[in-house]
Coordinates of C-alpha atoms and ligand atoms in Angstrom, one line a residue:
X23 CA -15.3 -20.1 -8.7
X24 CA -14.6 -19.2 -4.8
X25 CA -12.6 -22.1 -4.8
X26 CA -12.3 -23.1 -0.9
X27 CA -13.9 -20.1 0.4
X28 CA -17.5 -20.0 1.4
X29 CA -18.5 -16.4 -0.4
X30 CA -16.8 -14.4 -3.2
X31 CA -16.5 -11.5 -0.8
X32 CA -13.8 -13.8 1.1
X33 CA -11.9 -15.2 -1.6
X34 CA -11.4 -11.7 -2.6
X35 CA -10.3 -10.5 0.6
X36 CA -7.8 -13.3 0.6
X37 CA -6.8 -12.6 -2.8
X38 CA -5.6 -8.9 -2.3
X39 CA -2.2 -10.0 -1.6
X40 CA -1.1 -11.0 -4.8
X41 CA -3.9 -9.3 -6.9
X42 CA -2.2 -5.3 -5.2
X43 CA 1.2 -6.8 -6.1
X44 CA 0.5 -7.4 -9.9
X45 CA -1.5 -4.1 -9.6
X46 CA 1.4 -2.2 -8.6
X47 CA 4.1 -3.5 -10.9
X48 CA 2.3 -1.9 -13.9
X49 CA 2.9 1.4 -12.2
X50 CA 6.1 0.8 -10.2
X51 CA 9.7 -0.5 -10.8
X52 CA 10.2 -3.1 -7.9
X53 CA 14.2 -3.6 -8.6
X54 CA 15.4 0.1 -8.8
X55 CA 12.0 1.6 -6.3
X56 CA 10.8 4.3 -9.4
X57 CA 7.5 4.7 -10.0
X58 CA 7.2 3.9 -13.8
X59 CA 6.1 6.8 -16.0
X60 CA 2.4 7.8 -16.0
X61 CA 0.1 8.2 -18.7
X62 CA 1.3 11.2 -21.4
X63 CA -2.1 12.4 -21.7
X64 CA -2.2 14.2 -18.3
X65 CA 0.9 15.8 -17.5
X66 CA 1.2 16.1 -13.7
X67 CA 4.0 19.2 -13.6
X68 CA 1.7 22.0 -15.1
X69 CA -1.5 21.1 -12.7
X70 CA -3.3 23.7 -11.0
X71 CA -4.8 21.2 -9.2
X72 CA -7.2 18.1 -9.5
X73 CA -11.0 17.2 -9.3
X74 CA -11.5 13.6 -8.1
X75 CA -15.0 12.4 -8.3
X76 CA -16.8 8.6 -7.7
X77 CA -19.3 7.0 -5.9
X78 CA -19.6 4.8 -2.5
X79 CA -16.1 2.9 -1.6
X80 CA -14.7 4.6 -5.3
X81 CA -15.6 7.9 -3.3
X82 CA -13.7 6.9 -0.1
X83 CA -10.8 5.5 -2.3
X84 CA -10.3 9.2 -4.2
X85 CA -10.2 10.8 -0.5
X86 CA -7.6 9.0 0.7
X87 CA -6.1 10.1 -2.3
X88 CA -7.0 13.8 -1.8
X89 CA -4.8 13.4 1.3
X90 CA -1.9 11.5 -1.1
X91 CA -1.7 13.9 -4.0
X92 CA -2.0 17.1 -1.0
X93 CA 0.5 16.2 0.7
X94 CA 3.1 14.5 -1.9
X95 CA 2.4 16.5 -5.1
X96 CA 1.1 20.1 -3.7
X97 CA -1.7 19.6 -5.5
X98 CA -5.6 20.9 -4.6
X99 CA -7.6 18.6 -4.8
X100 CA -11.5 19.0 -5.3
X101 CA -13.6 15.9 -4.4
X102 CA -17.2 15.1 -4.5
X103 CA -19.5 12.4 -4.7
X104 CA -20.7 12.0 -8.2
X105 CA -24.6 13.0 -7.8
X106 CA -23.5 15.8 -6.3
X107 CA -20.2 16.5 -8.4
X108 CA -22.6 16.7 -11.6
X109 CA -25.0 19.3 -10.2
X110 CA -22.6 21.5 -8.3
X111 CA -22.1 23.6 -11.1
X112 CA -18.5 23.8 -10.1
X113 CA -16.1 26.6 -11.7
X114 CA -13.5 24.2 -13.4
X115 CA -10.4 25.3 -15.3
X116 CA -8.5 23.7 -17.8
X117 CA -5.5 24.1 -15.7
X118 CA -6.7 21.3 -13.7
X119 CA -7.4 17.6 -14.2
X120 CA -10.1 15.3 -13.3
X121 CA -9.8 11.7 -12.0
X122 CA -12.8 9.6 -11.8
X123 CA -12.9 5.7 -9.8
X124 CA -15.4 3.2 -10.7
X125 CA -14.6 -0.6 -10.4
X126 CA -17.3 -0.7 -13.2
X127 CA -16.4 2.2 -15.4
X128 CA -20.3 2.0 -15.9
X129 CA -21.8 4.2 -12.7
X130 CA -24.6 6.7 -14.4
X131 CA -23.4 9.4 -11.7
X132 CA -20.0 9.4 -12.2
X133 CA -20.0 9.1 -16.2
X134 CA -22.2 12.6 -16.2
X135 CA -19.5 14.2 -13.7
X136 CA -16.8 13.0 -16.1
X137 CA -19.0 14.6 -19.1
X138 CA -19.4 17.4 -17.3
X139 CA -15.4 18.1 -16.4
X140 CA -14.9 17.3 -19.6
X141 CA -17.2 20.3 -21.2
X142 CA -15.1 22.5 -19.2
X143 CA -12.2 21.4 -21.0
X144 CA -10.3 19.6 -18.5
X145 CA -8.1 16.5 -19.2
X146 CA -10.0 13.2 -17.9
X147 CA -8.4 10.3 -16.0
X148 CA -10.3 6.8 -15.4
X149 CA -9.1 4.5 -12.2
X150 CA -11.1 1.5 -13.3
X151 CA -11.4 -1.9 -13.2
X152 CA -13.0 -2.5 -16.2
X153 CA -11.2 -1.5 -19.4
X154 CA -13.7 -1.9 -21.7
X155 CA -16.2 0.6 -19.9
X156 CA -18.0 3.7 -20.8
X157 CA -15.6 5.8 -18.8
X158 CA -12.4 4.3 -19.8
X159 CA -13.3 4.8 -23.3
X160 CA -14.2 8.0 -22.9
X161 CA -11.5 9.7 -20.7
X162 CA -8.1 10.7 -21.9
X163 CA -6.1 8.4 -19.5
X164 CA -6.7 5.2 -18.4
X165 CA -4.9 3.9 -14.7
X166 CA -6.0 0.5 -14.7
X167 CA -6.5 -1.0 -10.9
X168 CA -6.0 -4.5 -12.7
X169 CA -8.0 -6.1 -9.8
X170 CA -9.6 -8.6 -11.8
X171 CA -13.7 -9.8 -11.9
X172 CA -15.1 -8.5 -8.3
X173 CA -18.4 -11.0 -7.7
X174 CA -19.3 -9.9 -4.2
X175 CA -21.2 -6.4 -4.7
X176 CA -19.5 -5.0 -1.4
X177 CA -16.3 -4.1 -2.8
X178 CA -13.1 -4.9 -1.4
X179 CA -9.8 -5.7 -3.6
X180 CA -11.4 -2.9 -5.7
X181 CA -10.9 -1.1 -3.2
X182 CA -7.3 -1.2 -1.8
X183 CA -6.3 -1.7 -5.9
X184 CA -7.5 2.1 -6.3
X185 CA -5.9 3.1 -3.3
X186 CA -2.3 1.3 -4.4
X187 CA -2.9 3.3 -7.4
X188 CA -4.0 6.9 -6.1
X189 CA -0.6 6.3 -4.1
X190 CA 1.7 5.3 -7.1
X191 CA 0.1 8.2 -8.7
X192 CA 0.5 10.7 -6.0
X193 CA 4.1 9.6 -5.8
X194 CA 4.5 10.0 -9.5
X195 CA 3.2 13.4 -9.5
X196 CA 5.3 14.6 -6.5
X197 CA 7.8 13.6 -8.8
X198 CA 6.7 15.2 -11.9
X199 CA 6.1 18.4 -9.9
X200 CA 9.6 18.3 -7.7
X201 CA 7.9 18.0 -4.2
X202 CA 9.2 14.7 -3.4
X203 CA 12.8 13.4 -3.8
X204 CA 14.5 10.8 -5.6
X205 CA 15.3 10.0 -2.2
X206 CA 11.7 9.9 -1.1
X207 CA 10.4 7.8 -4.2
X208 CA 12.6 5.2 -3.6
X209 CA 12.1 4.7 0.3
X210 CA 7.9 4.9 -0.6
X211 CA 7.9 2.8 -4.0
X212 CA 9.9 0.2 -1.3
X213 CA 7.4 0.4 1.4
X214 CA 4.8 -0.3 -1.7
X215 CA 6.7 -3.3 -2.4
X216 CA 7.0 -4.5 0.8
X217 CA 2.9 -4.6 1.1
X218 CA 1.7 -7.5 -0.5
X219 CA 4.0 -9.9 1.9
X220 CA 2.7 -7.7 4.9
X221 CA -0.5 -8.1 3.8
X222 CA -1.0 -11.7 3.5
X223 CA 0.7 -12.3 7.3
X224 CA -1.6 -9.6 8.7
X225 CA -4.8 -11.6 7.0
X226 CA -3.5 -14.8 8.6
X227 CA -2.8 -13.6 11.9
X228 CA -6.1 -11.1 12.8
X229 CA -8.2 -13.7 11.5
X230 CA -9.2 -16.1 14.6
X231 CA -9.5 -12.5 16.7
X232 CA -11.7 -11.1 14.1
X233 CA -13.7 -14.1 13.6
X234 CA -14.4 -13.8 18.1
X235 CA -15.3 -10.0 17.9
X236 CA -17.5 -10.5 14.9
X237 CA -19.6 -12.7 17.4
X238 CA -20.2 -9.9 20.0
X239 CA -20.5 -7.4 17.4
X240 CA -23.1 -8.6 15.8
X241 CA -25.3 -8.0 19.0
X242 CA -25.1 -4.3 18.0
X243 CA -28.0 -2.1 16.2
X244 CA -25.3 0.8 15.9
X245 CA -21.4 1.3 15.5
X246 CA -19.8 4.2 15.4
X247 CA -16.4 4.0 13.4
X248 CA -13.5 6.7 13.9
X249 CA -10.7 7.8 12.2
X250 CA -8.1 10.8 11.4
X251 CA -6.6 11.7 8.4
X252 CA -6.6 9.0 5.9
X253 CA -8.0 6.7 8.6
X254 CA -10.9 9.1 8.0
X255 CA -12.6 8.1 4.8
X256 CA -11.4 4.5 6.2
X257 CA -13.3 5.1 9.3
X258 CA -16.4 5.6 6.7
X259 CA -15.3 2.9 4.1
X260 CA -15.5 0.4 7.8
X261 CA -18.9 1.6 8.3
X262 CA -19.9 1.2 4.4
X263 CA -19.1 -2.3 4.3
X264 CA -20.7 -3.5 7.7
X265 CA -24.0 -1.5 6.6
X266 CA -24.3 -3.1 3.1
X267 CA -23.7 -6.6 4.1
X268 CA -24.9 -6.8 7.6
X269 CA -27.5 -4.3 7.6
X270 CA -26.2 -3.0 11.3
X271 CA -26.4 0.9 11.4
X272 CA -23.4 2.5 11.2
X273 CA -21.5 5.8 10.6
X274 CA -17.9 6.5 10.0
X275 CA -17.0 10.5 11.4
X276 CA -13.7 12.3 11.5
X277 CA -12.7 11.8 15.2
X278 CA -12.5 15.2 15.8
X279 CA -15.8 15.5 14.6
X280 CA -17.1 13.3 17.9
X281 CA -17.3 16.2 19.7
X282 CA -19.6 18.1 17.5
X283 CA -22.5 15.6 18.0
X284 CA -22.2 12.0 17.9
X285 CA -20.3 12.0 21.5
X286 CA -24.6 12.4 22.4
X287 CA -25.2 8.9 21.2
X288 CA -22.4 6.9 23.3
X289 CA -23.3 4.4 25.6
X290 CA -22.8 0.8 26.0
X291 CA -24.6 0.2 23.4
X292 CA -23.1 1.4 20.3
X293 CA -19.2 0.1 19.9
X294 CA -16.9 2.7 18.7
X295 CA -14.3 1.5 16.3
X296 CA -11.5 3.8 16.3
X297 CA -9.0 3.4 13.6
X298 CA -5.5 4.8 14.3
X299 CA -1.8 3.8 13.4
X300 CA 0.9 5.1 15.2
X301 CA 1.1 8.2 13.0
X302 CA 1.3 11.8 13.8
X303 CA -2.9 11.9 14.5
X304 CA -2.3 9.3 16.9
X305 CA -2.6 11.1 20.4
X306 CA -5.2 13.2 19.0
X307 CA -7.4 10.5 18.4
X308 CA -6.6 8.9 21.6
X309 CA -8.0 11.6 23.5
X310 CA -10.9 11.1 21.5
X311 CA -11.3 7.6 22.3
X312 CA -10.7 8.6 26.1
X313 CA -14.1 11.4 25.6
X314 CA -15.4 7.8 24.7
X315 CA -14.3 5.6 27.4
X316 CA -15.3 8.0 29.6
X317 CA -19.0 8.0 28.8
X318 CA -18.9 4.2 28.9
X319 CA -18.8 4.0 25.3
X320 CA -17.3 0.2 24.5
X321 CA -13.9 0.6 22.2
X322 CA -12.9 -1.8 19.2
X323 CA -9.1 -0.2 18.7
X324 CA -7.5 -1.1 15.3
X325 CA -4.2 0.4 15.8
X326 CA -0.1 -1.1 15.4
X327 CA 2.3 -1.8 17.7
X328 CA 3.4 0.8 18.8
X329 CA -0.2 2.6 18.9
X330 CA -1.0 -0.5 21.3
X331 CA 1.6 -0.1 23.4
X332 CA 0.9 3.7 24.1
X333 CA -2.4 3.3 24.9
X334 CA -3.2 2.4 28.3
X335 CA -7.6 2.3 27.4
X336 CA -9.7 -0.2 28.6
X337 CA -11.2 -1.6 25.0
X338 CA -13.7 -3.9 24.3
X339 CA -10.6 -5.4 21.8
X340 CA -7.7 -4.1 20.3
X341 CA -6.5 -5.4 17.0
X342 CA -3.0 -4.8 16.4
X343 CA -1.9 -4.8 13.0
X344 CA 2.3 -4.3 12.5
X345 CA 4.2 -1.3 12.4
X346 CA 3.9 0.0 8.7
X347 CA 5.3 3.1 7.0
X348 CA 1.8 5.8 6.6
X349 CA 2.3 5.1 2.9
X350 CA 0.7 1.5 3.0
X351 CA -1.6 1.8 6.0
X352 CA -4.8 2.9 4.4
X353 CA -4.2 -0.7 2.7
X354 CA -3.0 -2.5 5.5
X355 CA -6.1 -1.3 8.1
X356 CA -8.7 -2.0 5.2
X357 CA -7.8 -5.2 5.9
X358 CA -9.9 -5.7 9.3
X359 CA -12.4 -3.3 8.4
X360 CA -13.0 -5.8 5.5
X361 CA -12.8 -8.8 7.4
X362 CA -14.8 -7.4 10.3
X363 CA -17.9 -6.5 8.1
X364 CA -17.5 -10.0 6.6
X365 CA -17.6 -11.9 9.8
X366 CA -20.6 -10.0 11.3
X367 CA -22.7 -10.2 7.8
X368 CA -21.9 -14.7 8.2
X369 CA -22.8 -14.7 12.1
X370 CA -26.0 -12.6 11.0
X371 CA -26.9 -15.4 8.2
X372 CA -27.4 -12.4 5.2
X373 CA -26.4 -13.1 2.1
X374 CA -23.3 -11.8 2.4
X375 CA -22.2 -11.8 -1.6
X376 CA -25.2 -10.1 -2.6
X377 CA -27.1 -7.8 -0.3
X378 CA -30.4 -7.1 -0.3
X379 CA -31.5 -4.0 -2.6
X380 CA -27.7 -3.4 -4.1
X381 CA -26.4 -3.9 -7.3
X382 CA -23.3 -4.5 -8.5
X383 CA -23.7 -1.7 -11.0
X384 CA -25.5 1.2 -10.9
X385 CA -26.3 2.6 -14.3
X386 CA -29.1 4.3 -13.7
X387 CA -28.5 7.8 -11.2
Ligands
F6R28 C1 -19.5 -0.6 -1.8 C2 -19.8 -0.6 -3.2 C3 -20.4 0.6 -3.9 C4 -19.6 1.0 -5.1 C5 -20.3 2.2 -5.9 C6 -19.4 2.6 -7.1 O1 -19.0 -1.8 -1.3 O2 -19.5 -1.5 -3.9 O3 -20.5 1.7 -3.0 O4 -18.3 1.3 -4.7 O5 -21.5 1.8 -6.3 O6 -19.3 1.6 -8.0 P1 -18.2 1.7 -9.2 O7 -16.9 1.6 -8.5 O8 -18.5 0.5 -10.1 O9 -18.4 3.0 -9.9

């Protein structure tokens, strides 16, 4: 049922409010800010480090959280896509752990790489939707994302539900391992609470400004999306979604990557979507997005308040999201990636819920 929304893909965007806030409360306290004690079967504290492994959005999911669990819990992580993960013939030690992500718990690629990790002895971990799956039943732990039934085969509160957990989890394991503070749990496990309300007001208010640029982008044969740090893998996740559902070529690339290439292809032609919060990447990417301006490339800014107010760039549009604490913004500037993609794929008439030539599963590698 999409109850009043024209395509599942919608209703689901709109439902990631409340559908991240029941997520979360299975893996955090909300009165006394903890994070609520993880799965026994993998024990955080004695990790030498962790293999993360999934496919498409899943994939771009575990590398924000190869930033998280770096950074929080001082722990190595080791990331691959799954068809490439299974071949690698990757030295693995039982000193490590491996997570896998799949909405499904049913993807042919990333089953084998959790076979695989699992013949080398290594303690197995399933982020997935579905409970019942292949790969929850076969892994040692399971972190349910508790997003509920995902219709639209572009993925979306999948998506951000992975990412609330890979943050609880990283959070619990900087715990577990004594690299990040009482002190420190409780002011993240708040900002974690605080996302759901921030979420829905930020859905509301980009919408009619979304809806506009969608118009104009939709003129485009090629987008270029940007992004540092965890607005990296977001930068790709924004040009995953606009590709699958509107069939306009894009690439996401590491903005300090521009340099290195795709700076050749910048003309008025191809909008470059640059994804930056005020964080400490944000002048760097700035001066990325000047290289940009400066070849007459056409700017789409998603960036906060503060990011907005720093900036002195001509854009095409800026989309200013609200000031939020670099905990919750991977969620938070998902949200008009999503709803960009989703605009563009209605203004081009494609079927939007189910995209030509994808599949909701993919079973077979
Ligand atoms: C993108 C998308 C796909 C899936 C990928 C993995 O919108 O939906 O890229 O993320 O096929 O699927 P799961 O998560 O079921 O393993």
């Amino acid at each position: 049922d999409k109850g009043n929304h024209r395509h599942f893909m919608e209703k689901e965007i709109y439902e990631q409010p409340e559908i991240i806030s029941h997520a979360l409360g299975h893996y955090v306290d909300f009165a006394s800010h903890t994070v609520k004690p993880t799965d026994k079967a993998i024990d955080f504290s004695k990790l030498s480090g962790l293999a993360i492994s999934a496919c498409g959005t899943a994939y771009l999911a575990g590398l924000v959280g190869k930033y998280w669990f770096e950074r929080y819990a001082r722990l190595p992580v080791e990331i691959d896509v799954a068809s490439e993960f299974r071949y690698r013939e990757l030295p693995l030690s039982p000193t490590q752990a491996a997570l896998f992500i799949s909405q499904s718990g049913e993807t042919a690629d990333t089953l084998a790489s959790l076979r695989y990790s699992k013949d080398q002895g290594l303690k197995i971990g399933a982020i997935v939707n579905v409970r019942e799956s292949t790969i929850a039943r076969e892994s040692d732990a399971i972190f349910p994302i508790l997003a509920g039934p995902e219709i639209g085969v572009a993925s979306t509160k999948a998506f951000t539900c992975q990412l609330a957990v890979l943050a609880s989890l990283s959070i619990a394991a900087g715990r577990a391992r004594g690299t990040v503070s009482e002190a420190e749990e409780k002011a993240m496990v708040k900002h974690l609470a605080e996302m759901p309300r921030i979420m829905s007001k930020v859905l509301n208010d980009i919408q009619p400004q979304i809806e506009t640029l969608s118009r104009d982008l939709s003129r485009f044969k090629d987008v270029l999306y940007l992004g540092r740090g965890t607005s990296y893998p977001l930068a790709m996740e924004g040009a995953l979604k606009l590709k699958e559902i509107s069939y306009i070529h894009a690439e996401g690339y590491a903005a300090g990557e521009l340099k290195h290439g795709p700076i050749a292809l910048i003309d008025e032609h191809m909008p470059v979507i640059v994804i930056a919060p005020y964080d400490r990447f944000f002048e760097k990417t700035v001066s990325n997005m000047q290289e940009v301006a400066a070849r007459g490339g056409k700017i789409i800014f998603i960036t906060d308040e503060k990011g907005a107010a720093a900036s002195k760039l001509e854009t095409m549009a800026t989309i200013t999201l609200p000031n939020v604490d670099e905990i919750i913004a991977p969620m938070i500037f998902s949200l008009p990636i999503q709803l960009l993609a989703y605009h563009t794929a209605v203004f081009m008439g494609t079927d939007v819920d189910q995209p030509r030539n994808l599949a909701k599963s993919v079973t077979v590698e």
